[in-house]
Amino acid sequence: MASRDPVADLRRIAFLLERANEATYRVRAFRSAAATVAALGPAELAERAAAGTLAELSGVGDVTARCVTESLAGEEPVYLRRLAATEGTDLQGAAAVLRAALRGDCHAHSDWSDGGSPIEEMALAAVEIGHEYLVLTDHSPRLTVARGLTAARLRRQLDHVAKVNDALPEGFRILTGIEVDILADGSLDQEDELLARLDVVVGSVHSNLRDDSARMTRRMLAAIENPHLDILGHLTGRKVAAAGAGDKAHRGGRTRPPSDFDLTRVLAACVEHGKAVEINCRPDRLDPPKRMLTVAVEAGCLFSIDTDAHAPGQLDWQRYGCERAALCGVPVDRVVNSWPADRLLAWTSGHSGGN
Ligand SMILES: [Zn+2]
Ligand SMILES: [Zn+2]
């Protein structure tokens, strides 16, 4: 039997574990084993597999060593087969149509801020999912708990993304972006010059989430009116108990009610300024809630169905947003990430005074 690619199998397992929201340490075991194995020559790899000494390598354990051995023998690793068998059921009807229409993702993090993987890994996963683009939206300076990027680090990231893009397959590109904090006064937490340079700007409220309604409404309206903002991230800031969450950070507790603001005015401002309301796909957010999503559809808003992924496998969470969007009657042509990159970029530069 022809041998399989053990690195691809290990990465696939990591991807499926992330998608299932499994604990980070389990995912990391497979990603680091993949890195170790990728660095070995084929001869040493075969030799170690035959001698049973793979697990002596740093980064490789008994479980990952078994996967590599099975791969090299041309068998689908048992671990992978079991995971693949528990994959979610197929999307139905309108949700499937929406999911099939998506060409990219406008909200994702790398290890430059609080994501777990390098930009290259995130991009490769997006390619495998079939995306044409991925907007990289690491956090802004004031969100220090998430290692938000200072202006200087963001400038370095832009140079780095340009290099990574050169090495990626034809027909796919990383678009530059940011998840910029909407500060207490409604201003955006990054230099104007940089915000103008970025392809896509997602703006989110991460602090003072319990501001009273009048204050929160003023704050959100100021951000929506800011010509740099393109997409309003996780509208209400709520946190829900994620079903089947394996990640400690999201298991149990840690829920948070939606913040208080004038929904009608906020949505009307989004329509007036041509800004998109994010449909955040994270199982621990599911934001906006369905009752608000329905109102946003009726108001005539644009939408962006984004994963807010912090790991490659989470890029496949768009299905959760599509299910909710379908239930609430979101029309496909009003979803900005169903548009080709050129149309998306024409839209973002259209309301930022030509960036
Ligand atoms: Zn956020
Ligand atoms: Zn985010």
CSV table of N, CA, C and O and ligand atoms in Angstrom, one decimal, residues 107-109 113-114 137-139 143 179 202 204 206 233-234 278 280 282 285 307-310, ligand 2:
chain,number,residue,atom,x,y,z
A,107,HIS,N,-12.9,37.8,9.9
A,107,HIS,CA,-12.5,38.0,11.3
A,107,HIS,C,-11.8,36.8,11.8
A,107,HIS,O,-12.4,35.7,12.0
A,108,ALA,N,-10.4,36.9,12.0
A,108,ALA,CA,-9.6,35.7,12.5
A,108,ALA,C,-8.4,36.3,13.1
A,108,ALA,O,-7.8,37.3,12.7
A,109,HIS,N,-7.9,35.5,14.1
A,109,HIS,CA,-6.7,35.9,14.9
A,109,HIS,C,-5.5,35.0,14.7
A,109,HIS,O,-5.7,33.8,14.5
A,113,SER,N,-1.6,38.1,18.1
A,113,SER,CA,-2.3,38.6,19.3
A,113,SER,C,-2.7,37.4,20.2
A,113,SER,O,-1.8,36.7,20.6
A,114,ASP,N,-4.0,37.0,20.3
A,114,ASP,CA,-4.3,35.9,21.2
A,114,ASP,C,-4.7,34.6,20.5
A,114,ASP,O,-5.2,33.7,21.1
A,137,THR,N,-7.4,39.7,11.5
A,137,THR,CA,-7.9,40.8,12.3
A,137,THR,C,-7.4,40.6,13.8
A,137,THR,O,-8.2,40.3,14.6
A,138,ASP,N,-6.1,40.8,14.0
A,138,ASP,CA,-5.6,40.7,15.3
A,138,ASP,C,-6.0,42.0,16.1
A,138,ASP,O,-6.4,43.0,15.5
A,139,HIS,N,-5.9,41.9,17.4
A,139,HIS,CA,-6.4,42.9,18.3
A,139,HIS,C,-5.6,44.2,18.3
A,139,HIS,O,-4.5,44.2,17.8
A,143,LEU,N,-6.1,46.3,24.1
A,143,LEU,CA,-6.6,45.0,24.6
A,143,LEU,C,-5.3,44.2,25.0
A,143,LEU,O,-4.9,43.3,24.3
A,179,GLU,N,-9.1,43.8,14.4
A,179,GLU,CA,-10.3,43.9,15.2
A,179,GLU,C,-9.9,45.0,16.2
A,179,GLU,O,-9.2,44.8,17.2
A,202,VAL,N,-12.7,45.6,11.4
A,202,VAL,CA,-13.8,45.1,12.2
A,202,VAL,C,-13.6,45.9,13.5
A,202,VAL,O,-12.5,46.0,14.1
A,204,SER,N,-15.0,46.3,17.5
A,204,SER,CA,-15.7,45.6,18.5
A,204,SER,C,-15.6,46.3,19.9
A,204,SER,O,-14.6,46.9,20.2
A,206,HIS,N,-15.0,45.7,23.7
A,206,HIS,CA,-14.5,44.7,24.6
A,206,HIS,C,-14.4,45.1,26.0
A,206,HIS,O,-14.1,44.3,26.9
A,233,GLY,N,-18.2,44.2,15.0
A,233,GLY,CA,-18.0,42.8,15.5
A,233,GLY,C,-18.9,42.5,16.7
A,233,GLY,O,-19.4,43.4,17.4
A,234,HIS,N,-19.1,41.2,16.9
A,234,HIS,CA,-20.0,40.7,18.0
A,234,HIS,C,-20.9,41.8,18.7
A,234,HIS,O,-20.6,42.2,19.8
A,278,GLU,N,-21.7,42.0,12.0
A,278,GLU,CA,-21.1,40.7,12.0
A,278,GLU,C,-22.1,39.6,12.6
A,278,GLU,O,-22.8,39.9,13.5
A,280,ASN,N,-21.4,36.6,14.3
A,280,ASN,CA,-20.2,35.9,14.9
A,280,ASN,C,-20.6,34.5,15.1
A,280,ASN,O,-21.5,34.1,15.8
A,282,ARG,N,-18.8,32.0,16.6
A,282,ARG,CA,-18.2,31.3,17.8
A,282,ARG,C,-19.3,30.6,18.6
A,282,ARG,O,-20.3,31.3,19.0
A,285,ARG,N,-20.3,32.6,21.5
A,285,ARG,CA,-20.9,33.9,21.3
A,285,ARG,C,-22.3,33.9,20.7
A,285,ARG,O,-23.2,34.5,21.1
A,307,THR,N,-16.0,33.8,11.6
A,307,THR,CA,-15.7,32.8,12.6
A,307,THR,C,-15.1,33.4,13.9
A,307,THR,O,-15.2,32.8,15.0
A,308,ASP,N,-14.3,34.5,13.8
A,308,ASP,CA,-13.6,35.0,14.9
A,308,ASP,C,-12.6,33.9,15.4
A,308,ASP,O,-12.5,33.6,16.6
A,309,ALA,N,-12.1,33.1,14.4
A,309,ALA,CA,-11.2,32.0,14.7
A,309,ALA,C,-10.0,32.4,15.4
A,309,ALA,O,-9.3,33.4,15.1
A,310,HIS,N,-9.6,31.6,16.5
A,310,HIS,CA,-8.3,31.8,17.2
A,310,HIS,C,-7.4,30.6,16.9
A,310,HIS,O,-6.4,30.4,17.5
B,2,ZN,ZN,-12.0,38.5,17.5
